Structure formats: C-alpha cells, structure tokens
Amino acid sequence: PAFTDGERDLLKGSSDFFGLNYYSATLCRSCADKREHLWKNVGGYAGDVGVMMAQDPAWETTGNGWPVVPWGLRSMLLHIQERYAPCGGIYITECGCVLEPEAQIEQDRTEGALTPQPSSVASSEPEDPCETIRDTERIRFLRAHFSAVHAAQELGADVRGFFVWSLLDNFEWLHGYGPRFGVVRVDFPTQRRTIKASGHWLKDVALRRGFNAPHRSEQYRGEPF
C-alpha cells in the first residue's frame, strides 16, 4: 500500500524489535530478463523476485534436506542491522534443525510411533532424568549458529535474543509429527519426555553464559567466521 509522509514518520521506529526466523539459505543469480519464463514455468514467487535459487552440493543437509548454512545467518543479521538498525534490537525468534540419531529414526518408523495419545490414556511410565538421547549433530548445528550470531555481534549487529526451535518435538504445520526439532524428545503414544543431549548442552550454555567455539573439524563448509 501507499503511505503518506506522515504515516511513514509514524511507522519509523515504532516496532518493539526485529524478529527473524532462520533455518537455512540459498544461492541466487539474477534472472530479471527471464521473468516471463519464470512466471510460466516455475511460479509467481520466482517471477516476482526475478532470481533463480540453488544450493551448493557441497553443503551438508539436515534430516529433512535443508542445507546447513550458519554463515548465512551472520550475513543476514549484518544486513538487517545495516538496512534497518532496529531500535529494539534483533531477536532470532526461530532457529533449529531436524537431526536425530539413527536409532530414534528407526524407532519412529514403527507403527503408531508418530500417533499421539491424550495424556489420559497414555502410559504412566515414569520419566528418568538420567536418560538422554545423544543428538550430537544438533549440538554441532546450534554451536555453529550461536557462533555465527557472536560473529555478527562483534561486527555491530545488535542481537539480543535467540529462541531455539524447539523445546519439544511437536506438530509441524506442513509435515505433521515426523520432523523432530525438539531438544526434548516426546514419545507421542505415551507422552513421555526425554531431555536430549542438546537440551543439556543448552542448559550448560545458559549456566556458563557462554560456550566453546566449534573446532575447525566441526565447522560447516562455506565462509569461515
């Protein structure tokens, strides 16, 4: 919509903060001269932006096929800071991944594993606080993205918060209960919760108010930071 100069002045700086959901990134190349072809063969969105999108085949991917590109988060945060300089700072309102250990992937393939039951009929088996699930790849993912945020902060990005998606395995709007983003595993038939290793790692980050930067051997391909 069109805005008057007065309306623009009212809008500037009126938001409480800039919220960003970040999961992945893509490479783009300009195809502005081929928009008609894009509208016809790819779809309206591609025609509107006038670019072709692709991913580097060398990039690692998550369990649901999304490329892992932590340096894209750093670049996005710096762009937001430079372009908008939000007065309330930047909050990463979602960032997480589907990276479950193979044993849990196999468990989810059993019949009924992804069919939740209400707590009234679920098993009363007690939860074991000492039990855990070693989702080390999720820890690697989070460490890389926390490091990307720190790198952006060092270059001037006013990042004030980071919300990991998600606390619990949940219902994903497009794919149901299959993709597990949680740092706490939910056994859907029994509603039993198990804190994953990534959940314990996050607790330690909060208690220590910091974390160890990833070793070079743990870093993902792409731009170093």
PDB file of C-alpha atoms in Angstrom:
ATOM      1  CA  PRO A   1       0.000   0.000   0.000  1.00  0.00           C
ATOM      2  CA  ALA A   2       0.983   3.620  -0.437  1.00  0.00           C
ATOM      3  CA  PHE A   3       1.879   5.640   2.672  1.00  0.00           C
ATOM      4  CA  THR A   4       1.818   9.374   3.226  1.00  0.00           C
ATOM      5  CA  ASP A   5       4.906  11.117   4.592  1.00  0.00           C
ATOM      6  CA  GLY A   6       3.132  11.471   7.930  1.00  0.00           C
ATOM      7  CA  GLU A   7       2.319   7.768   8.056  1.00  0.00           C
ATOM      8  CA  ARG A   8       5.921   6.911   7.232  1.00  0.00           C
ATOM      9  CA  ASP A   9       7.122   9.065  10.119  1.00  0.00           C
ATOM     10  CA  LEU A  10       4.698   7.311  12.477  1.00  0.00           C
ATOM     11  CA  LEU A  11       5.881   3.882  11.379  1.00  0.00           C
ATOM     12  CA  LYS A  12       9.620   4.539  11.627  1.00  0.00           C
ATOM     13  CA  GLY A  13      10.987   3.087  14.851  1.00  0.00           C
ATOM     14  CA  SER A  14       7.536   2.008  16.042  1.00  0.00           C
ATOM     15  CA  SER A  15       8.257  -1.726  16.241  1.00  0.00           C
ATOM     16  CA  ASP A  16       9.405  -3.242  19.528  1.00  0.00           C
ATOM     17  CA  PHE A  17      12.092  -5.350  17.849  1.00  0.00           C
ATOM     18  CA  PHE A  18      13.050  -7.067  14.593  1.00  0.00           C
ATOM     19  CA  GLY A  19      12.137 -10.782  14.697  1.00  0.00           C
ATOM     20  CA  LEU A  20      13.937 -13.210  12.388  1.00  0.00           C
ATOM     21  CA  ASN A  21      13.230 -16.886  11.721  1.00  0.00           C
ATOM     22  CA  TYR A  22      16.328 -18.555  10.265  1.00  0.00           C
ATOM     23  CA  TYR A  23      16.823 -22.155   9.211  1.00  0.00           C
ATOM     24  CA  SER A  24      18.852 -22.180   6.006  1.00  0.00           C
ATOM     25  CA  ALA A  25      19.997 -20.161   2.993  1.00  0.00           C
ATOM     26  CA  THR A  26      20.203 -20.468  -0.780  1.00  0.00           C
ATOM     27  CA  LEU A  27      22.362 -19.123  -3.575  1.00  0.00           C
ATOM     28  CA  CYS A  28      20.722 -16.785  -6.092  1.00  0.00           C
ATOM     29  CA  ARG A  29      21.522 -15.468  -9.541  1.00  0.00           C
ATOM     30  CA  SER A  30      19.705 -12.694 -11.308  1.00  0.00           C
ATOM     31  CA  CYS A  31      17.215 -13.669 -13.994  1.00  0.00           C
ATOM     32  CA  ALA A  32      15.351 -10.374 -14.244  1.00  0.00           C
ATOM     33  CA  ASP A  33      15.341 -10.644 -18.038  1.00  0.00           C
ATOM     34  CA  LYS A  34      13.615 -14.043 -17.818  1.00  0.00           C
ATOM     35  CA  ARG A  35      10.745 -13.195 -15.501  1.00  0.00           C
ATOM     36  CA  GLU A  36       8.082 -14.184 -18.010  1.00  0.00           C
ATOM     37  CA  HIS A  37       9.724 -17.613 -18.322  1.00  0.00           C
ATOM     38  CA  LEU A  38       9.912 -17.916 -14.518  1.00  0.00           C
ATOM     39  CA  TRP A  39       6.261 -16.982 -14.035  1.00  0.00           C
ATOM     40  CA  LYS A  40       5.215 -19.554 -16.618  1.00  0.00           C
ATOM     41  CA  ASN A  41       7.499 -22.461 -15.694  1.00  0.00           C
ATOM     42  CA  VAL A  42       8.460 -22.028 -12.040  1.00  0.00           C
ATOM     43  CA  GLY A  43       5.744 -19.965 -10.386  1.00  0.00           C
ATOM     44  CA  GLY A  44       4.713 -16.476  -9.410  1.00  0.00           C
ATOM     45  CA  TYR A  45       7.122 -16.191  -6.487  1.00  0.00           C
ATOM     46  CA  ALA A  46      10.168 -16.850  -8.684  1.00  0.00           C
ATOM     47  CA  GLY A  47       8.871 -14.376 -11.234  1.00  0.00           C
ATOM     48  CA  ASP A  48       8.342 -11.704  -8.596  1.00  0.00           C
ATOM     49  CA  VAL A  49      11.859 -11.898  -7.164  1.00  0.00           C
ATOM     50  CA  GLY A  50      13.467 -12.383 -10.581  1.00  0.00           C
ATOM     51  CA  VAL A  51      16.146 -14.817  -9.424  1.00  0.00           C
ATOM     52  CA  MET A  52      16.962 -18.493  -9.738  1.00  0.00           C
ATOM     53  CA  MET A  53      17.773 -20.263  -6.466  1.00  0.00           C
ATOM     54  CA  ALA A  54      20.130 -23.175  -5.888  1.00  0.00           C
ATOM     55  CA  GLN A  55      22.279 -24.722  -3.192  1.00  0.00           C
ATOM     56  CA  ASP A  56      25.922 -25.696  -3.167  1.00  0.00           C
ATOM     57  CA  PRO A  57      26.106 -29.512  -3.469  1.00  0.00           C
ATOM     58  CA  ALA A  58      28.999 -29.434  -1.003  1.00  0.00           C
ATOM     59  CA  TRP A  59      26.758 -28.131   1.780  1.00  0.00           C
ATOM     60  CA  GLU A  60      25.674 -30.580   4.460  1.00  0.00           C
ATOM     61  CA  THR A  61      21.929 -31.011   4.945  1.00  0.00           C
ATOM     62  CA  THR A  62      19.617 -31.755   7.856  1.00  0.00           C
ATOM     63  CA  GLY A  63      17.348 -34.774   8.172  1.00  0.00           C
ATOM     64  CA  ASN A  64      14.632 -33.012   6.185  1.00  0.00           C
ATOM     65  CA  GLY A  65      17.013 -31.917   3.434  1.00  0.00           C
ATOM     66  CA  TRP A  66      17.631 -28.289   4.389  1.00  0.00           C
ATOM     67  CA  PRO A  67      21.181 -27.013   3.754  1.00  0.00           C
ATOM     68  CA  VAL A  68      23.140 -26.045   6.864  1.00  0.00           C
ATOM     69  CA  VAL A  69      24.499 -22.536   6.230  1.00  0.00           C
ATOM     70  CA  PRO A  70      25.443 -20.809   9.506  1.00  0.00           C
ATOM     71  CA  TRP A  71      27.375 -18.035   7.765  1.00  0.00           C
ATOM     72  CA  GLY A  72      24.100 -17.106   6.047  1.00  0.00           C
ATOM     73  CA  LEU A  73      22.728 -16.191   9.476  1.00  0.00           C
ATOM     74  CA  ARG A  74      25.701 -13.950  10.160  1.00  0.00           C
ATOM     75  CA  SER A  75      25.258 -12.211   6.797  1.00  0.00           C
ATOM     76  CA  MET A  76      21.511 -11.771   7.333  1.00  0.00           C
ATOM     77  CA  LEU A  77      21.996 -10.230  10.781  1.00  0.00           C
ATOM     78  CA  LEU A  78      24.551  -7.763   9.441  1.00  0.00           C
ATOM     79  CA  HIS A  79      22.223  -6.855   6.559  1.00  0.00           C
ATOM     80  CA  ILE A  80      19.308  -6.228   8.938  1.00  0.00           C
ATOM     81  CA  GLN A  81      21.479  -4.070  11.188  1.00  0.00           C
ATOM     82  CA  GLU A  82      22.810  -2.008   8.291  1.00  0.00           C
ATOM     83  CA  ARG A  83      19.486  -1.663   6.481  1.00  0.00           C
ATOM     84  CA  TYR A  84      17.078  -1.170   9.386  1.00  0.00           C
ATOM     85  CA  ALA A  85      19.095  -0.613  12.611  1.00  0.00           C
ATOM     86  CA  PRO A  86      16.050  -1.666  14.693  1.00  0.00           C
ATOM     87  CA  CYS A  87      15.813   0.400  17.868  1.00  0.00           C
ATOM     88  CA  GLY A  88      14.683  -2.627  19.888  1.00  0.00           C
ATOM     89  CA  GLY A  89      17.425  -4.867  18.563  1.00  0.00           C
ATOM     90  CA  ILE A  90      17.185  -8.170  16.692  1.00  0.00           C
ATOM     91  CA  TYR A  91      15.705 -11.361  18.136  1.00  0.00           C
ATOM     92  CA  ILE A  92      16.115 -14.700  16.377  1.00  0.00           C
ATOM     93  CA  THR A  93      12.614 -15.984  17.016  1.00  0.00           C
ATOM     94  CA  GLU A  94      13.191 -19.437  15.467  1.00  0.00           C
ATOM     95  CA  CYS A  95      16.303 -21.414  14.564  1.00  0.00           C
ATOM     96  CA  GLY A  96      16.691 -25.179  14.766  1.00  0.00           C
ATOM     97  CA  CYS A  97      17.056 -28.397  12.837  1.00  0.00           C
ATOM     98  CA  VAL A  98      15.916 -31.972  12.263  1.00  0.00           C
ATOM     99  CA  LEU A  99      18.981 -34.067  13.154  1.00  0.00           C
ATOM    100  CA  GLU A 100      18.006 -37.182  15.099  1.00  0.00           C
ATOM    101  CA  PRO A 101      20.266 -40.183  15.836  1.00  0.00           C
ATOM    102  CA  GLU A 102      19.677 -43.210  13.619  1.00  0.00           C
ATOM    103  CA  ALA A 103      18.245 -45.280  16.489  1.00  0.00           C
ATOM    104  CA  GLN A 104      15.459 -42.745  17.013  1.00  0.00           C
ATOM    105  CA  ILE A 105      14.801 -42.513  13.270  1.00  0.00           C
ATOM    106  CA  GLU A 106      14.300 -46.285  13.180  1.00  0.00           C
ATOM    107  CA  GLN A 107      12.066 -46.118  16.237  1.00  0.00           C
ATOM    108  CA  ASP A 108       9.840 -43.568  14.505  1.00  0.00           C
ATOM    109  CA  ARG A 109       9.342 -45.970  11.596  1.00  0.00           C
ATOM    110  CA  THR A 110       7.464 -48.433  13.799  1.00  0.00           C
ATOM    111  CA  GLU A 111       3.685 -48.468  13.509  1.00  0.00           C
ATOM    112  CA  GLY A 112       1.985 -45.918  15.729  1.00  0.00           C
ATOM    113  CA  ALA A 113       5.203 -44.179  16.786  1.00  0.00           C
ATOM    114  CA  LEU A 114       4.028 -40.834  15.421  1.00  0.00           C
ATOM    115  CA  THR A 115       0.423 -41.136  16.592  1.00  0.00           C
ATOM    116  CA  PRO A 116      -0.057 -39.099  19.761  1.00  0.00           C
ATOM    117  CA  GLN A 117      -2.376 -40.246  22.514  1.00  0.00           C
ATOM    118  CA  PRO A 118      -4.016 -37.964  25.080  1.00  0.00           C
ATOM    119  CA  SER A 119      -2.408 -37.962  28.492  1.00  0.00           C
ATOM    120  CA  SER A 120      -5.495 -39.625  29.987  1.00  0.00           C
ATOM    121  CA  VAL A 121      -4.779 -42.863  28.106  1.00  0.00           C
ATOM    122  CA  ALA A 122      -1.006 -42.576  27.814  1.00  0.00           C
ATOM    123  CA  SER A 123       1.378 -44.777  29.736  1.00  0.00           C
ATOM    124  CA  SER A 124       2.167 -43.751  33.302  1.00  0.00           C
ATOM    125  CA  GLU A 125       5.760 -44.976  32.952  1.00  0.00           C
ATOM    126  CA  PRO A 126       7.886 -42.546  34.993  1.00  0.00           C
ATOM    127  CA  GLU A 127      10.402 -40.318  33.256  1.00  0.00           C
ATOM    128  CA  ASP A 128      14.077 -40.922  34.028  1.00  0.00           C
ATOM    129  CA  PRO A 129      16.017 -37.645  34.473  1.00  0.00           C
ATOM    130  CA  CYS A 130      19.281 -39.513  33.851  1.00  0.00           C
ATOM    131  CA  GLU A 131      18.148 -40.872  30.491  1.00  0.00           C
ATOM    132  CA  THR A 132      19.132 -38.925  27.392  1.00  0.00           C
ATOM    133  CA  ILE A 133      19.448 -39.136  23.604  1.00  0.00           C
ATOM    134  CA  ARG A 134      22.797 -38.305  22.055  1.00  0.00           C
ATOM    135  CA  ASP A 135      21.805 -35.877  19.300  1.00  0.00           C
ATOM    136  CA  THR A 136      25.366 -34.655  18.821  1.00  0.00           C
ATOM    137  CA  GLU A 137      24.683 -33.318  15.323  1.00  0.00           C
ATOM    138  CA  ARG A 138      22.049 -30.958  16.713  1.00  0.00           C
ATOM    139  CA  ILE A 139      24.594 -29.645  19.224  1.00  0.00           C
ATOM    140  CA  ARG A 140      27.016 -29.098  16.354  1.00  0.00           C
ATOM    141  CA  PHE A 141      24.301 -27.199  14.442  1.00  0.00           C
ATOM    142  CA  LEU A 142      23.433 -24.981  17.411  1.00  0.00           C
ATOM    143  CA  ARG A 143      27.062 -24.290  18.281  1.00  0.00           C
ATOM    144  CA  ALA A 144      27.720 -23.189  14.690  1.00  0.00           C
ATOM    145  CA  HIS A 145      24.713 -20.860  14.633  1.00  0.00           C
ATOM    146  CA  PHE A 146      25.461 -19.406  18.064  1.00  0.00           C
ATOM    147  CA  SER A 147      28.976 -18.726  16.780  1.00  0.00           C
ATOM    148  CA  ALA A 148      27.521 -17.015  13.707  1.00  0.00           C
ATOM    149  CA  VAL A 149      25.474 -14.741  15.966  1.00  0.00           C
ATOM    150  CA  HIS A 150      28.547 -13.928  18.043  1.00  0.00           C
ATOM    151  CA  ALA A 151      30.494 -13.088  14.874  1.00  0.00           C
ATOM    152  CA  ALA A 152      27.694 -10.756  13.753  1.00  0.00           C
ATOM    153  CA  GLN A 153      27.608  -9.087  17.173  1.00  0.00           C
ATOM    154  CA  GLU A 154      31.339  -8.485  17.013  1.00  0.00           C
ATOM    155  CA  LEU A 155      30.748  -6.655  13.714  1.00  0.00           C
ATOM    156  CA  GLY A 156      27.995  -4.476  15.153  1.00  0.00           C
ATOM    157  CA  ALA A 157      24.731  -6.423  14.892  1.00  0.00           C
ATOM    158  CA  ASP A 158      22.501  -5.645  17.881  1.00  0.00           C
ATOM    159  CA  VAL A 159      21.287  -9.195  18.540  1.00  0.00           C
ATOM    160  CA  ARG A 160      19.549  -9.501  21.915  1.00  0.00           C
ATOM    161  CA  GLY A 161      17.934 -12.945  21.924  1.00  0.00           C
ATOM    162  CA  PHE A 162      17.944 -16.405  20.341  1.00  0.00           C
ATOM    163  CA  PHE A 163      14.987 -18.798  20.569  1.00  0.00           C
ATOM    164  CA  VAL A 164      15.874 -22.374  19.631  1.00  0.00           C
ATOM    165  CA  TRP A 165      13.164 -24.192  17.698  1.00  0.00           C
ATOM    166  CA  SER A 166      12.025 -26.078  19.539  1.00  0.00           C
ATOM    167  CA  LEU A 167      11.767 -27.008  23.196  1.00  0.00           C
ATOM    168  CA  LEU A 168       9.645 -30.103  22.457  1.00  0.00           C
ATOM    169  CA  ASP A 169       9.117 -32.302  19.425  1.00  0.00           C
ATOM    170  CA  ASN A 170       5.824 -31.002  18.078  1.00  0.00           C
ATOM    171  CA  PHE A 171       3.346 -30.893  15.214  1.00  0.00           C
ATOM    172  CA  GLU A 172       4.933 -29.207  12.197  1.00  0.00           C
ATOM    173  CA  TRP A 173       2.353 -27.481  10.018  1.00  0.00           C
ATOM    174  CA  LEU A 174       3.485 -28.940   6.693  1.00  0.00           C
ATOM    175  CA  HIS A 175       4.761 -32.359   7.780  1.00  0.00           C
ATOM    176  CA  GLY A 176       2.953 -33.378  10.951  1.00  0.00           C
ATOM    177  CA  TYR A 177       4.761 -35.191  13.751  1.00  0.00           C
ATOM    178  CA  GLY A 178       7.548 -36.645  11.573  1.00  0.00           C
ATOM    179  CA  PRO A 179      10.225 -33.916  11.723  1.00  0.00           C
ATOM    180  CA  ARG A 180      11.628 -33.671  15.243  1.00  0.00           C
ATOM    181  CA  PHE A 181      13.024 -30.219  16.025  1.00  0.00           C
ATOM    182  CA  GLY A 182      12.888 -30.510  19.812  1.00  0.00           C
ATOM    183  CA  VAL A 183      15.713 -30.545  22.326  1.00  0.00           C
ATOM    184  CA  VAL A 184      13.330 -32.682  24.390  1.00  0.00           C
ATOM    185  CA  ARG A 185      12.054 -35.880  22.772  1.00  0.00           C
ATOM    186  CA  VAL A 186       8.363 -36.653  23.044  1.00  0.00           C
ATOM    187  CA  ASP A 187       7.260 -40.269  22.812  1.00  0.00           C
ATOM    188  CA  PHE A 188       3.911 -39.463  21.242  1.00  0.00           C
ATOM    189  CA  PRO A 189       1.990 -42.654  22.186  1.00  0.00           C
ATOM    190  CA  THR A 190       2.940 -42.302  25.882  1.00  0.00           C
ATOM    191  CA  GLN A 191       3.646 -38.536  26.093  1.00  0.00           C
ATOM    192  CA  ARG A 192       6.891 -39.429  27.903  1.00  0.00           C
ATOM    193  CA  ARG A 193       9.595 -36.742  27.710  1.00  0.00           C
ATOM    194  CA  THR A 194      13.348 -37.306  27.469  1.00  0.00           C
ATOM    195  CA  ILE A 195      15.799 -34.406  27.531  1.00  0.00           C
ATOM    196  CA  LYS A 196      18.184 -34.818  24.615  1.00  0.00           C
ATOM    197  CA  ALA A 197      21.899 -34.086  24.871  1.00  0.00           C
ATOM    198  CA  SER A 198      21.218 -30.810  23.054  1.00  0.00           C
ATOM    199  CA  GLY A 199      18.832 -29.797  25.839  1.00  0.00           C
ATOM    200  CA  HIS A 200      21.504 -30.433  28.454  1.00  0.00           C
ATOM    201  CA  TRP A 201      24.015 -28.517  26.316  1.00  0.00           C
ATOM    202  CA  LEU A 202      21.685 -25.507  26.154  1.00  0.00           C
ATOM    203  CA  LYS A 203      21.296 -25.605  29.930  1.00  0.00           C
ATOM    204  CA  ASP A 204      25.079 -25.527  30.302  1.00  0.00           C
ATOM    205  CA  VAL A 205      25.340 -22.589  27.878  1.00  0.00           C
ATOM    206  CA  ALA A 206      22.835 -20.654  29.988  1.00  0.00           C
ATOM    207  CA  LEU A 207      24.564 -21.505  33.265  1.00  0.00           C
ATOM    208  CA  ARG A 208      28.039 -20.684  31.922  1.00  0.00           C
ATOM    209  CA  ARG A 209      26.803 -17.660  29.961  1.00  0.00           C
ATOM    210  CA  GLY A 210      28.937 -18.887  27.086  1.00  0.00           C
ATOM    211  CA  PHE A 211      30.135 -21.851  25.046  1.00  0.00           C
ATOM    212  CA  ASN A 212      33.258 -23.144  23.348  1.00  0.00           C
ATOM    213  CA  ALA A 213      33.613 -22.152  19.704  1.00  0.00           C
ATOM    214  CA  PRO A 214      33.477 -25.098  17.280  1.00  0.00           C
ATOM    215  CA  HIS A 215      36.759 -26.754  16.409  1.00  0.00           C
ATOM    216  CA  ARG A 216      37.792 -26.347  12.782  1.00  0.00           C
ATOM    217  CA  SER A 217      36.959 -30.025  12.155  1.00  0.00           C
ATOM    218  CA  GLU A 218      33.345 -29.377  13.272  1.00  0.00           C
ATOM    219  CA  GLN A 219      32.738 -26.346  11.070  1.00  0.00           C
ATOM    220  CA  TYR A 220      30.404 -26.491   8.092  1.00  0.00           C
ATOM    221  CA  ARG A 221      31.517 -25.710   4.563  1.00  0.00           C
ATOM    222  CA  GLY A 222      31.183 -22.158   3.363  1.00  0.00           C
ATOM    223  CA  GLU A 223      32.524 -18.805   4.501  1.00  0.00           C
ATOM    224  CA  PRO A 224      34.609 -19.074   7.691  1.00  0.00           C
ATOM    225  CA  PHE A 225      33.988 -16.728  10.610  1.00  0.00           C
TER     226      PHE A 225
END
